[in-house]
Amino acid sequence: MKMEVKRYGMRWKIVLVFMVIGALRAKGASGSRLLLDESVVTYDNFITGTEANPLVLRTYFPDPGLSGEVLVNHAIGYRSRRYKMGEGDVEGFADPIRGIVAGIGVNFGGKLSYCWDTTECRLLFAWQGGFMDMTNDWGNPNDGRRGSYNNVPKIEGNLIYLTKGSHPLMILDEFTNTHSPKYHSMRLVGNVPEFAYKLGKAMVRVRITPGENPMTLVKSYFVTGVDRAEYHETDYDFSLVRKNSLEFSVKIEGRKDLVRADDAYLSESIRVPGGKIVEGFPSGFMPVYSLEDDQAESLVRFLKEEASQ
Amino acid sequence: MKMVISCLVLVSAFLFLSRTRANDRSGNSCYTVETVGFPGGVPLEVGAMGLNEDGELVVALRRGNILIGKLSSDPDATDWRVFAQALHNACGMHVVSRSEVIVSQMPELTRIVDTDGDGQADLYENLYSEWGIGGNYHEINSLVSDGAGGYYVALGTASYNSPTYYHVRGGYSKIGRRGRNYSAVSWKGWLLHIDQTGETTPWSSGFRMQNGILLDRDGNLWSGDNQGDWKGTTPFYHLRRGHFKGTRAAWCGSQDGIGRRIRSSFRPRRGAL
């Protein structure tokens, strides 16, 4: 009983303590320390992780064009009559927007970001470059303003993988319905998330990491509870390295139509502009310049400086 | 003589009440104000908090972190450490121990454990995720332990001021989507009881946004609710099984199989508004 009384007293203390915290923050008077700050989220709406210490974020995600076949365990939202305070239903409609509701995002710095979905229990899409612009959801750091009728964060970088078709894992068991996975947990193994889900009698663990080459990623599977599991992938080249019938890794080659704009690419594009043409631009449009190596190098450096600003 | 005694009683009562009110105004007899520092640069957007057995303050923040603060008499000497990350707007928390916390976040009820004792959580286990989620910022929730290994989870409705998504979880109801605060997906505006085996019972309904839930020492459940449509003022509810609290959208939620089945077994009590 004494403990209970103490707890009730502490509840009031907590409320008041945080009123004071709020006042302190407003005055910017706090000198308190954060001892482990690697994974703390700040006012930075473009927060990223690193390859050694990836950032894991649970939030809403944009839908870059996923098909209904992928989102088979989701329901469809419809437009509704617009509502206005004081008037009720008014002319016009409130349309649904495209977003993912229960995903987990992981960022390994510039090498890889991805969105794994806890409803479908599968990798939905992956991209390279930055992570996300969280302003629509978290608000502008200066005035707190959020997206207008849009709370979906934006992807920063280039999409390299967008999943298609049915669930990629096949359990060779006639009683397993691979269309109804059940999310179980996320475990951080050496800072890298490993997702676990049930697929019929099987318990599946999967870890997704950057590949060695640009535009690649690796999915490592560990399956228990069944005799054998198979993997299939729609529209992307992949290589499967099997340790045994239930433990294997899949290296996926991302979009082939993407080219990394590194120094060599920029230099080639200046000297031989017809060598690679960006989709949507006419060929033979840019004149050919004859430049020395150091001149081309200077131009590339100038372009990179401009881009960084 | 009777008159004199009556006057004395009245004066005594007046003086007693005046004194009590004066004390209430100062608050000195009710609580102690303590000042706690907080690290600069970390948004103080608190969704939930609790205390662990070491007397440390455990705080869930909107952008995903759980921080633990070692309180000190010197506010500027408060040391904070990151316990957990990757939570979607956790607004309910039950601190089990210094290494385990249960939270209700936007998409699920989650058990968070530091399994290797390094001070940071490494296991995030999904205890329950059968309620709907439509993408609306207002669909937050809170929890309280039932004291027997289970939890009561209070699920708020969505707001007309923000959209739902084209792909949602937990069915979709066109009727439930109408109006100011709405329940387009399952169980928005409900209180669910999830026992330690995962068995779920719809407990009461008709809430707009509970903003917190409490189980007192005598086993009574209490919650707030937010003023707005169907709520002329901000009430404080004593919750009993079967009660309906007025926000009709809660009964229009998704019409998928599980929703229909459980609602059909739910018996609202008359006059329980």
Coordinates of C-alpha atoms in Angstrom, one line a residue:
Chain A
M1 CA 0.0 0.0 0.0
K2 CA 2.8 2.3 0.8
M3 CA 4.2 1.8 -2.6
E4 CA 0.9 2.7 -4.2
V5 CA 0.7 5.9 -2.2
K6 CA 4.2 6.8 -3.3
R7 CA 3.3 6.1 -6.9
Y8 CA 0.3 8.4 -6.8
G9 CA 2.4 11.1 -5.3
M10 CA 5.0 10.7 -8.0
R11 CA 2.5 11.0 -10.8
W12 CA 1.7 14.5 -9.7
K13 CA 5.4 15.2 -9.5
I14 CA 5.9 14.0 -13.0
V15 CA 3.2 16.3 -14.4
L16 CA 4.7 19.3 -12.6
V17 CA 8.2 18.3 -13.4
F18 CA 7.4 18.5 -17.1
M19 CA 5.7 21.8 -16.8
V20 CA 9.0 23.0 -15.5
I21 CA 10.9 21.3 -18.3
G22 CA 8.7 23.2 -20.8
A23 CA 9.5 26.5 -19.1
L24 CA 13.2 25.6 -19.1
R25 CA 13.3 24.8 -22.7
A26 CA 11.5 28.0 -23.6
K27 CA 14.2 29.9 -21.8
G28 CA 16.9 27.6 -23.3
A29 CA 18.4 27.4 -19.8
S30 CA 19.1 23.7 -19.6
G31 CA 22.6 22.4 -19.3
S32 CA 21.6 18.8 -18.9
R33 CA 23.6 16.1 -20.7
L34 CA 22.6 13.4 -23.2
L35 CA 25.0 10.6 -22.6
L36 CA 24.3 8.4 -25.6
D37 CA 23.2 10.5 -28.5
E38 CA 23.9 8.3 -31.5
S39 CA 20.3 7.6 -32.2
V40 CA 18.5 10.5 -30.7
V41 CA 16.2 12.5 -33.0
T42 CA 16.6 16.2 -33.0
Y43 CA 14.9 19.1 -34.8
D44 CA 16.8 18.0 -37.9
N45 CA 14.2 17.0 -40.5
F46 CA 16.8 15.4 -42.7
I47 CA 18.3 13.1 -40.1
T48 CA 20.4 10.2 -41.3
G49 CA 22.3 7.2 -40.0
T50 CA 25.5 5.6 -41.0
E51 CA 26.5 2.2 -42.3
A52 CA 27.9 1.2 -38.9
N53 CA 25.0 2.8 -36.9
P54 CA 21.9 2.8 -39.2
L55 CA 19.0 5.1 -38.3
V56 CA 15.7 3.3 -37.7
L57 CA 12.5 5.4 -37.9
R58 CA 8.9 4.3 -37.6
T59 CA 6.7 6.8 -39.3
Y60 CA 4.5 7.3 -42.3
F61 CA 6.1 6.7 -45.7
P62 CA 5.3 7.8 -49.2
D63 CA 3.9 5.3 -51.6
P64 CA 6.1 5.5 -54.8
G65 CA 3.6 3.5 -56.8
L66 CA 3.1 0.1 -55.1
S67 CA 0.5 -2.1 -56.7
G68 CA -2.5 -3.7 -55.1
E69 CA -0.9 -7.1 -55.5
V70 CA 1.8 -6.0 -53.1
L71 CA -0.5 -4.3 -50.6
V72 CA -2.9 -7.3 -50.5
N73 CA -3.5 -7.1 -46.7
H74 CA -4.4 -3.4 -46.9
A75 CA -7.9 -2.0 -47.4
I76 CA -8.7 0.8 -49.9
G77 CA -9.5 4.3 -48.6
Y78 CA -12.1 6.2 -50.6
R79 CA -13.0 9.9 -51.1
S80 CA -15.4 11.4 -48.7
R81 CA -17.6 14.5 -48.6
R82 CA -15.6 17.5 -47.3
Y83 CA -16.4 18.7 -43.8
K84 CA -16.2 22.3 -42.5
M85 CA -16.3 23.3 -38.9
G86 CA -19.6 25.0 -38.1
E87 CA -21.2 24.0 -41.4
G88 CA -20.9 20.2 -41.5
D89 CA -20.7 18.5 -44.9
V90 CA -20.0 21.0 -47.7
E91 CA -19.4 21.0 -51.4
G92 CA -16.4 19.0 -52.7
F93 CA -14.5 15.9 -51.6
A94 CA -11.7 15.0 -49.3
D95 CA -9.6 12.6 -51.3
P96 CA -7.2 9.9 -49.8
I97 CA -3.5 10.5 -50.3
R98 CA -0.8 7.9 -51.1
G99 CA 1.1 6.8 -48.1
I100 CA 2.2 3.7 -46.1
V101 CA 0.8 3.5 -42.6
A102 CA 2.8 0.9 -40.6
G103 CA 6.3 0.8 -42.2
I104 CA 9.7 0.9 -40.7
G105 CA 12.4 3.0 -42.4
V106 CA 16.1 2.3 -42.1
N107 CA 19.0 4.5 -43.4
F108 CA 22.6 3.4 -43.8
G109 CA 23.8 6.9 -44.7
G110 CA 24.1 7.5 -48.5
K111 CA 24.5 3.8 -49.3
L112 CA 21.0 2.6 -48.7
S113 CA 17.6 3.5 -47.3
Y114 CA 14.6 1.2 -47.3
C115 CA 11.0 0.9 -46.1
W116 CA 9.9 -2.5 -44.7
D117 CA 6.2 -2.9 -44.1
T118 CA 4.8 -4.6 -40.9
T119 CA 1.4 -5.3 -42.5
E120 CA 2.7 -7.1 -45.6
C121 CA 5.9 -8.2 -43.9
R122 CA 8.2 -7.4 -46.8
L123 CA 10.6 -4.9 -48.2
L124 CA 8.5 -2.3 -50.1
F125 CA 11.1 -0.1 -51.7
A126 CA 14.7 1.1 -51.3
W127 CA 16.6 4.2 -52.4
Q128 CA 20.0 5.7 -52.3
G129 CA 21.2 9.2 -51.5
G130 CA 19.6 10.8 -48.4
F131 CA 16.9 9.4 -46.2
M132 CA 13.7 11.5 -45.8
D133 CA 12.5 15.0 -45.5
M134 CA 10.2 14.8 -42.4
T135 CA 8.9 18.4 -42.6
N136 CA 5.3 17.4 -43.6
D137 CA 5.0 15.3 -40.5
W138 CA 7.3 16.9 -37.9
G139 CA 6.8 20.5 -39.0
N140 CA 9.2 23.2 -40.0
P141 CA 11.8 23.6 -37.3
N142 CA 11.4 27.4 -37.4
D143 CA 7.7 27.8 -37.2
G144 CA 6.3 24.3 -36.6
R145 CA 4.2 24.4 -39.7
R146 CA 3.4 21.0 -41.2
G147 CA 2.3 19.9 -44.6
S148 CA -1.1 21.2 -45.6
Y149 CA -3.5 18.2 -45.8
N150 CA -0.4 16.1 -46.3
N151 CA 1.6 14.5 -43.4
V152 CA 3.6 12.2 -45.7
P153 CA 7.4 12.6 -45.5
K154 CA 9.3 12.8 -48.8
I155 CA 12.1 10.5 -50.0
E156 CA 15.5 12.1 -50.4
G157 CA 17.5 10.3 -53.2
N158 CA 16.9 7.9 -56.0
L159 CA 14.6 5.0 -55.9
I160 CA 16.6 1.8 -56.8
Y161 CA 14.0 -0.9 -55.9
L162 CA 10.2 -1.1 -55.9
T163 CA 8.8 -4.4 -55.0
K164 CA 6.2 -6.0 -57.3
G165 CA 4.1 -9.2 -57.3
S166 CA 3.2 -11.5 -54.5
H167 CA 5.3 -12.1 -51.4
P168 CA 8.8 -13.1 -52.4
L169 CA 9.2 -15.9 -49.9
M170 CA 7.5 -19.2 -50.7
I171 CA 7.2 -21.8 -48.0
L172 CA 7.0 -25.2 -49.5
D173 CA 4.1 -26.4 -47.3
E174 CA 0.6 -26.7 -48.7
F175 CA -0.9 -25.5 -45.4
T176 CA 1.0 -22.2 -45.4
N177 CA -0.8 -19.2 -46.7
T178 CA 1.9 -16.8 -47.7
H179 CA -0.6 -14.0 -48.2
S180 CA -1.3 -13.6 -44.5
P181 CA 2.0 -12.9 -42.7
K182 CA 2.0 -11.8 -39.1
Y183 CA 4.6 -9.3 -37.9
H184 CA 6.3 -10.5 -34.7
S185 CA 9.3 -8.2 -33.8
M186 CA 12.3 -6.2 -34.7
R187 CA 15.6 -7.0 -33.1
L188 CA 18.7 -4.8 -33.4
V189 CA 21.7 -7.1 -34.1
G190 CA 24.8 -5.1 -34.0
N191 CA 22.7 -2.0 -34.6
V192 CA 21.2 -3.5 -37.7
P193 CA 17.4 -4.3 -37.6
E194 CA 16.3 -7.8 -38.1
F195 CA 12.6 -8.3 -38.7
A196 CA 10.7 -11.4 -37.6
Y197 CA 7.3 -12.5 -38.9
K198 CA 5.2 -15.6 -39.0
L199 CA 4.2 -17.1 -42.3
G200 CA 2.0 -20.1 -41.6
K201 CA 4.1 -22.5 -39.5
A202 CA 7.3 -20.8 -40.5
M203 CA 9.0 -18.1 -38.4
V204 CA 11.0 -15.9 -40.8
R205 CA 13.8 -13.5 -39.9
V206 CA 15.1 -11.1 -42.5
R207 CA 17.9 -8.6 -42.4
I208 CA 18.5 -6.0 -45.2
T209 CA 21.9 -4.4 -45.8
P210 CA 23.6 -2.4 -48.5
G211 CA 25.3 -4.4 -51.2
E212 CA 29.0 -4.0 -52.2
N213 CA 28.2 -2.3 -55.5
P214 CA 26.0 0.8 -56.0
M215 CA 22.3 0.1 -56.7
T216 CA 22.4 -3.3 -54.9
L217 CA 21.1 -4.6 -51.6
V218 CA 21.3 -7.9 -49.8
K219 CA 18.4 -9.6 -48.0
S220 CA 19.5 -12.3 -45.5
Y221 CA 16.8 -14.9 -44.5
F222 CA 16.7 -17.3 -41.6
V223 CA 13.6 -19.5 -41.6
T224 CA 12.5 -22.0 -38.9
G225 CA 9.5 -24.3 -38.4
V226 CA 9.4 -25.7 -41.9
D227 CA 11.6 -27.9 -44.2
R228 CA 12.4 -25.5 -47.0
A229 CA 11.8 -22.0 -48.3
E230 CA 12.2 -20.6 -51.8
Y231 CA 12.6 -17.1 -53.0
H232 CA 11.4 -15.4 -56.1
E233 CA 11.7 -11.8 -57.4
T234 CA 9.7 -10.0 -60.1
D235 CA 11.5 -7.6 -62.5
Y236 CA 14.9 -7.5 -60.8
D237 CA 18.0 -9.6 -61.3
F238 CA 19.1 -11.4 -58.2
S239 CA 21.6 -14.0 -57.1
L240 CA 20.8 -16.4 -54.2
V241 CA 23.5 -17.9 -52.0
R242 CA 22.1 -20.7 -50.0
K243 CA 23.8 -21.9 -46.8
N244 CA 21.2 -24.5 -46.3
S245 CA 17.5 -25.0 -47.2
L246 CA 16.4 -22.5 -44.6
E247 CA 19.2 -20.0 -44.4
F248 CA 20.2 -18.0 -47.5
S249 CA 21.0 -14.5 -48.7
V250 CA 19.6 -12.7 -51.8
K251 CA 21.6 -10.0 -53.6
I252 CA 19.3 -7.8 -55.6
E253 CA 20.5 -5.7 -58.5
G254 CA 18.5 -2.4 -58.3
R255 CA 17.2 -0.4 -61.2
K256 CA 19.4 -0.7 -64.3
D257 CA 18.2 2.6 -65.8
L258 CA 19.9 4.6 -63.0
V259 CA 23.5 5.8 -63.4
R260 CA 25.6 7.2 -60.6
A261 CA 26.7 10.7 -61.4
D262 CA 30.2 10.3 -60.2
D263 CA 33.3 12.2 -61.4
A264 CA 33.9 9.8 -64.3
Y265 CA 30.3 10.2 -65.5
L266 CA 30.4 14.0 -65.3
S267 CA 33.7 14.1 -67.1
E268 CA 32.4 11.8 -69.9
S269 CA 29.2 13.8 -70.2
I270 CA 31.2 17.0 -70.7
R271 CA 33.6 15.5 -73.3
V272 CA 31.2 13.1 -75.0
P273 CA 27.7 14.5 -74.3
G274 CA 26.0 12.0 -76.7
G275 CA 27.5 9.0 -74.8
K276 CA 24.6 8.8 -72.3
I277 CA 21.4 10.7 -72.7
V278 CA 19.1 11.3 -69.8
E279 CA 15.6 10.1 -70.5
G280 CA 13.4 12.9 -71.8
F281 CA 16.3 14.9 -73.3
P282 CA 17.0 15.0 -77.1
S283 CA 20.2 13.5 -78.4
G284 CA 22.8 15.7 -80.2
F285 CA 21.6 18.8 -78.3
M286 CA 24.9 19.5 -76.5
P287 CA 28.0 20.6 -78.4
V288 CA 31.2 18.6 -78.0
Y289 CA 34.1 20.4 -76.3
S290 CA 37.7 19.4 -76.5
L291 CA 39.1 19.8 -73.0
E292 CA 42.3 18.9 -71.4
D293 CA 42.2 16.6 -68.4
D294 CA 42.8 19.3 -65.8
Q295 CA 40.1 21.6 -67.5
A296 CA 37.5 18.8 -67.3
E297 CA 38.5 18.1 -63.8
S298 CA 38.1 21.8 -62.8
L299 CA 34.6 21.8 -64.4
V300 CA 33.6 18.7 -62.5
R301 CA 34.9 20.2 -59.2
F302 CA 32.9 23.4 -60.0
L303 CA 29.7 21.4 -60.6
K304 CA 30.2 19.5 -57.3
E305 CA 30.7 22.7 -55.4
E306 CA 27.6 24.3 -56.9
A307 CA 25.6 21.1 -56.1
S308 CA 26.8 21.1 -52.5
Q309 CA 25.5 24.6 -52.0
Chain B
M1 CA -28.2 28.4 22.4
K2 CA -29.0 26.3 19.3
M3 CA -28.6 29.4 17.2
V4 CA -25.2 30.1 18.8
I5 CA -24.0 26.5 18.2
S6 CA -25.2 26.7 14.6
C7 CA -23.4 29.9 14.0
L8 CA -20.2 28.5 15.5
V9 CA -20.5 25.4 13.3
L10 CA -21.0 27.6 10.2
V11 CA -18.1 29.9 11.0
S12 CA -15.8 26.9 11.7
A13 CA -16.8 25.3 8.5
F14 CA -16.2 28.5 6.6
L15 CA -12.8 29.0 8.2
F16 CA -11.9 25.3 7.4
L17 CA -13.0 25.6 3.8
S18 CA -11.2 28.9 3.3
R19 CA -8.0 27.4 4.8
T20 CA -8.3 24.3 2.5
R21 CA -8.9 26.4 -0.6
A22 CA -5.9 28.6 0.3
N23 CA -3.8 25.6 0.6
D24 CA -5.1 24.2 -2.7
R25 CA -4.2 27.4 -4.4
S26 CA -0.6 27.3 -3.2
G27 CA -0.4 23.6 -3.9
N28 CA 2.1 23.1 -1.1
S29 CA 0.0 20.4 0.6
C30 CA -0.6 18.5 -2.6
Y31 CA 2.7 18.2 -4.4
T32 CA 6.3 19.2 -4.7
V33 CA 7.6 21.1 -7.7
E34 CA 10.9 19.8 -8.9
T35 CA 13.0 21.3 -11.8
V36 CA 14.4 18.9 -14.3
G37 CA 16.8 19.9 -17.1
F38 CA 16.5 18.5 -20.6
P39 CA 19.1 18.3 -23.3
G40 CA 19.0 21.2 -25.7
G41 CA 18.3 20.4 -29.4
V42 CA 16.0 17.5 -28.5
P43 CA 12.3 18.4 -29.1
L44 CA 10.4 18.1 -25.9
E45 CA 7.3 16.6 -27.5
V46 CA 6.3 14.2 -24.7
G47 CA 3.8 11.5 -25.5
A48 CA 4.1 9.4 -22.3
M49 CA 6.2 9.0 -19.2
G50 CA 6.8 6.9 -16.2
L51 CA 9.3 6.0 -13.5
N52 CA 11.4 2.9 -13.2
E53 CA 12.4 1.1 -10.0
D54 CA 15.5 3.3 -9.8
G55 CA 13.4 6.4 -9.7
E56 CA 14.6 7.4 -13.2
L57 CA 12.2 9.3 -15.4
V58 CA 11.3 7.4 -18.6
V59 CA 10.0 9.7 -21.4
A60 CA 8.6 8.8 -24.8
L61 CA 9.0 11.5 -27.5
R62 CA 6.9 12.0 -30.6
R63 CA 9.8 11.5 -33.1
G64 CA 10.5 8.0 -31.9
N65 CA 12.9 8.0 -28.9
I66 CA 12.5 6.9 -25.3
L67 CA 14.9 8.8 -23.1
I68 CA 15.7 8.0 -19.5
G69 CA 16.7 10.7 -17.1
K70 CA 18.6 10.3 -13.9
L71 CA 17.1 13.0 -11.7
S72 CA 19.3 15.2 -9.6
S73 CA 18.8 18.0 -7.2
D74 CA 20.7 20.2 -9.6
P75 CA 18.5 20.5 -12.7
D76 CA 21.5 21.2 -14.9
A77 CA 23.1 17.9 -13.8
T78 CA 20.3 15.7 -15.0
D79 CA 21.8 13.0 -17.2
W80 CA 19.8 11.5 -20.0
R81 CA 20.4 8.5 -22.1
V82 CA 18.6 7.0 -25.1
F83 CA 16.8 3.8 -24.2
A84 CA 14.8 3.2 -27.4
Q85 CA 14.3 4.5 -30.9
A86 CA 12.0 3.9 -33.9
L87 CA 8.6 4.4 -32.2
H88 CA 5.8 6.1 -34.1
N89 CA 4.3 8.7 -31.8
A90 CA 4.1 6.6 -28.6
C91 CA 1.4 8.1 -26.3
G92 CA 1.0 5.3 -23.8
M93 CA 3.6 3.7 -21.6
H94 CA 3.9 1.1 -18.8
V95 CA 7.4 0.9 -17.3
V96 CA 7.9 -2.8 -16.3
S97 CA 11.5 -2.5 -15.1
R98 CA 14.7 -0.7 -15.8
S99 CA 15.1 -2.9 -18.9
E100 CA 11.6 -3.3 -20.1
V101 CA 8.9 -0.9 -21.2
I102 CA 5.5 -1.4 -22.9
V103 CA 4.3 1.3 -25.2
S104 CA 1.2 1.9 -27.3
Q105 CA 2.5 3.6 -30.5
M106 CA 0.5 4.6 -33.6
P107 CA 0.5 1.1 -35.3
E108 CA 0.9 -1.3 -32.4
L109 CA 1.3 -2.3 -28.7
T110 CA 5.0 -2.9 -28.4
R111 CA 7.2 -4.6 -25.7
I112 CA 10.6 -3.0 -25.7
V113 CA 13.4 -4.8 -24.0
D114 CA 17.1 -4.3 -23.4
T115 CA 18.1 -8.0 -23.6
D116 CA 21.9 -7.6 -23.3
G117 CA 22.0 -5.1 -20.4
D118 CA 23.9 -2.4 -22.3
G119 CA 21.2 0.2 -21.4
Q120 CA 19.7 0.4 -24.8
A121 CA 16.7 -1.6 -26.1
D122 CA 17.4 -4.2 -28.8
L123 CA 14.1 -6.0 -29.0
Y124 CA 10.8 -4.5 -30.1
E125 CA 8.1 -7.1 -29.9
N126 CA 4.7 -6.7 -31.4
L127 CA 2.1 -7.6 -28.7
Y128 CA -0.9 -6.5 -30.6
S129 CA -1.6 -4.7 -33.9
E130 CA -5.1 -5.6 -34.9
W131 CA -6.5 -2.0 -34.7
G132 CA -6.8 0.0 -37.8
I133 CA -4.5 2.7 -38.9
G134 CA -5.5 5.2 -41.6
G135 CA -2.6 7.7 -41.8
N136 CA -4.4 10.4 -39.9
Y137 CA -2.2 12.2 -37.3
H138 CA -5.1 12.2 -34.7
E139 CA -5.3 8.4 -34.4
I140 CA -3.1 8.2 -31.4
N141 CA -3.7 6.0 -28.4
S142 CA -2.8 5.4 -24.7
L143 CA -2.6 2.4 -22.4
V144 CA -2.8 1.3 -18.8
S145 CA -1.8 -2.1 -17.3
D146 CA -4.7 -4.2 -16.1
G147 CA -2.4 -5.5 -13.3
A148 CA -2.7 -9.1 -14.5
G149 CA -0.3 -9.0 -17.5
G150 CA -2.8 -7.5 -19.9
Y151 CA -3.5 -3.9 -21.0
Y152 CA -6.4 -1.5 -21.7
V153 CA -5.7 0.4 -24.8
A154 CA -7.7 3.6 -25.6
L155 CA -7.9 4.4 -29.3
G156 CA -8.7 8.0 -30.5
T157 CA -10.6 8.9 -33.6
A158 CA -9.2 10.7 -36.7
S159 CA -9.6 14.4 -37.5
Y160 CA -11.2 16.0 -40.6
N161 CA -8.2 18.4 -40.6
S162 CA -5.9 15.7 -42.0
P163 CA -6.3 13.0 -44.6
T164 CA -6.6 9.3 -44.7
Y165 CA -4.4 7.2 -47.0
Y166 CA -5.4 5.3 -50.1
H167 CA -4.1 2.1 -48.6
V168 CA -5.0 1.6 -44.9
R169 CA -4.8 -1.1 -42.3
G170 CA -7.9 -2.5 -40.6
G171 CA -10.7 -2.3 -43.1
Y172 CA -12.4 0.9 -44.3
S173 CA -15.8 2.3 -43.7
K174 CA -17.2 5.1 -46.0
I175 CA -19.8 6.0 -43.4
G176 CA -17.2 6.0 -40.6
R177 CA -15.1 8.5 -42.7
R178 CA -17.8 11.2 -42.6
G179 CA -17.9 14.2 -40.3
R180 CA -15.5 16.0 -38.1
N181 CA -13.9 13.3 -36.0
Y182 CA -14.2 10.0 -37.8
S183 CA -13.5 6.3 -37.5
A184 CA -12.8 5.1 -41.0
V185 CA -10.7 2.1 -39.8
S186 CA -11.2 -0.4 -37.0
W187 CA -11.6 0.5 -33.4
K188 CA -11.1 4.2 -33.5
G189 CA -13.0 5.7 -30.5
W190 CA -12.9 2.4 -28.5
L191 CA -11.3 1.1 -25.4
L192 CA -10.0 -2.4 -25.9
H193 CA -8.9 -4.9 -23.3
I194 CA -6.1 -7.1 -24.4
D195 CA -5.3 -9.8 -21.8
Q196 CA -2.0 -11.5 -21.3
T197 CA -2.8 -14.2 -23.8
G198 CA -3.7 -11.7 -26.5
E199 CA -7.4 -12.3 -26.2
T200 CA -9.2 -9.0 -27.0
T201 CA -12.4 -7.6 -25.6
P202 CA -14.0 -4.4 -26.7
W203 CA -14.6 -2.7 -23.4
S204 CA -16.4 0.5 -24.1
S205 CA -16.8 3.0 -27.0
G206 CA -17.9 6.4 -28.1
F207 CA -14.7 8.3 -27.3
R208 CA -13.3 11.2 -29.3
M209 CA -9.8 11.3 -28.0
Q210 CA -9.2 9.9 -24.5
N211 CA -5.8 11.6 -23.9
G212 CA -4.9 9.2 -21.1
I213 CA -6.3 6.3 -19.1
L214 CA -5.9 5.3 -15.5
L215 CA -6.6 2.2 -13.3
D216 CA -6.9 3.2 -9.7
R217 CA -6.0 1.2 -6.5
D218 CA -9.6 -0.1 -6.3
G219 CA -9.6 -1.4 -9.8
N220 CA -11.7 1.5 -11.3
L221 CA -10.9 2.6 -14.8
W222 CA -10.9 6.3 -15.6
S223 CA -10.2 8.3 -18.7
G224 CA -10.5 11.8 -20.1
D225 CA -12.0 12.7 -23.4
N226 CA -11.5 15.7 -25.6
Q227 CA -14.0 18.5 -26.1
G228 CA -15.3 18.7 -29.7
D229 CA -18.1 17.1 -31.8
W230 CA -20.5 15.2 -29.6
K231 CA -18.6 16.5 -26.5
G232 CA -19.8 19.9 -25.3
T233 CA -17.0 20.0 -22.7
T234 CA -14.0 18.0 -21.7
P235 CA -15.3 15.2 -19.5
F236 CA -13.6 12.8 -17.0
Y237 CA -15.1 9.4 -17.3
H238 CA -15.5 6.5 -14.9
L239 CA -15.3 3.6 -17.4
R240 CA -17.4 0.5 -17.1
R241 CA -17.7 -2.4 -19.5
G242 CA -20.4 -1.8 -22.2
H243 CA -20.6 2.0 -21.8
F244 CA -21.0 4.2 -24.9
K245 CA -19.7 7.7 -24.5
G246 CA -21.4 9.6 -27.3
T247 CA -19.1 9.9 -30.3
R248 CA -21.1 8.0 -32.8
A249 CA -18.3 7.5 -35.4
A250 CA -16.8 4.8 -33.1
W251 CA -19.7 2.6 -34.1
C252 CA -19.2 3.2 -37.8
G253 CA -15.7 1.9 -38.1
S254 CA -14.6 -0.6 -40.6
Q255 CA -17.1 -3.4 -41.6
D256 CA -14.5 -6.1 -42.0
G257 CA -15.2 -9.6 -40.6
I258 CA -13.5 -9.2 -37.2
G259 CA -15.1 -5.8 -36.6
R260 CA -18.6 -7.1 -37.3
R261 CA -18.1 -10.2 -35.2
I262 CA -16.9 -8.4 -32.1
R263 CA -19.3 -5.5 -32.4
S264 CA -22.2 -8.0 -32.6
S265 CA -21.1 -9.5 -29.2
F266 CA -20.7 -6.1 -27.6
R267 CA -23.7 -5.1 -25.5
P268 CA -24.0 -1.3 -24.8
R269 CA -25.7 -0.5 -21.6
R270 CA -28.7 1.8 -21.5
G271 CA -28.3 5.2 -19.8
A272 CA -24.6 4.8 -19.7
L273 CA -23.8 8.0 -21.6

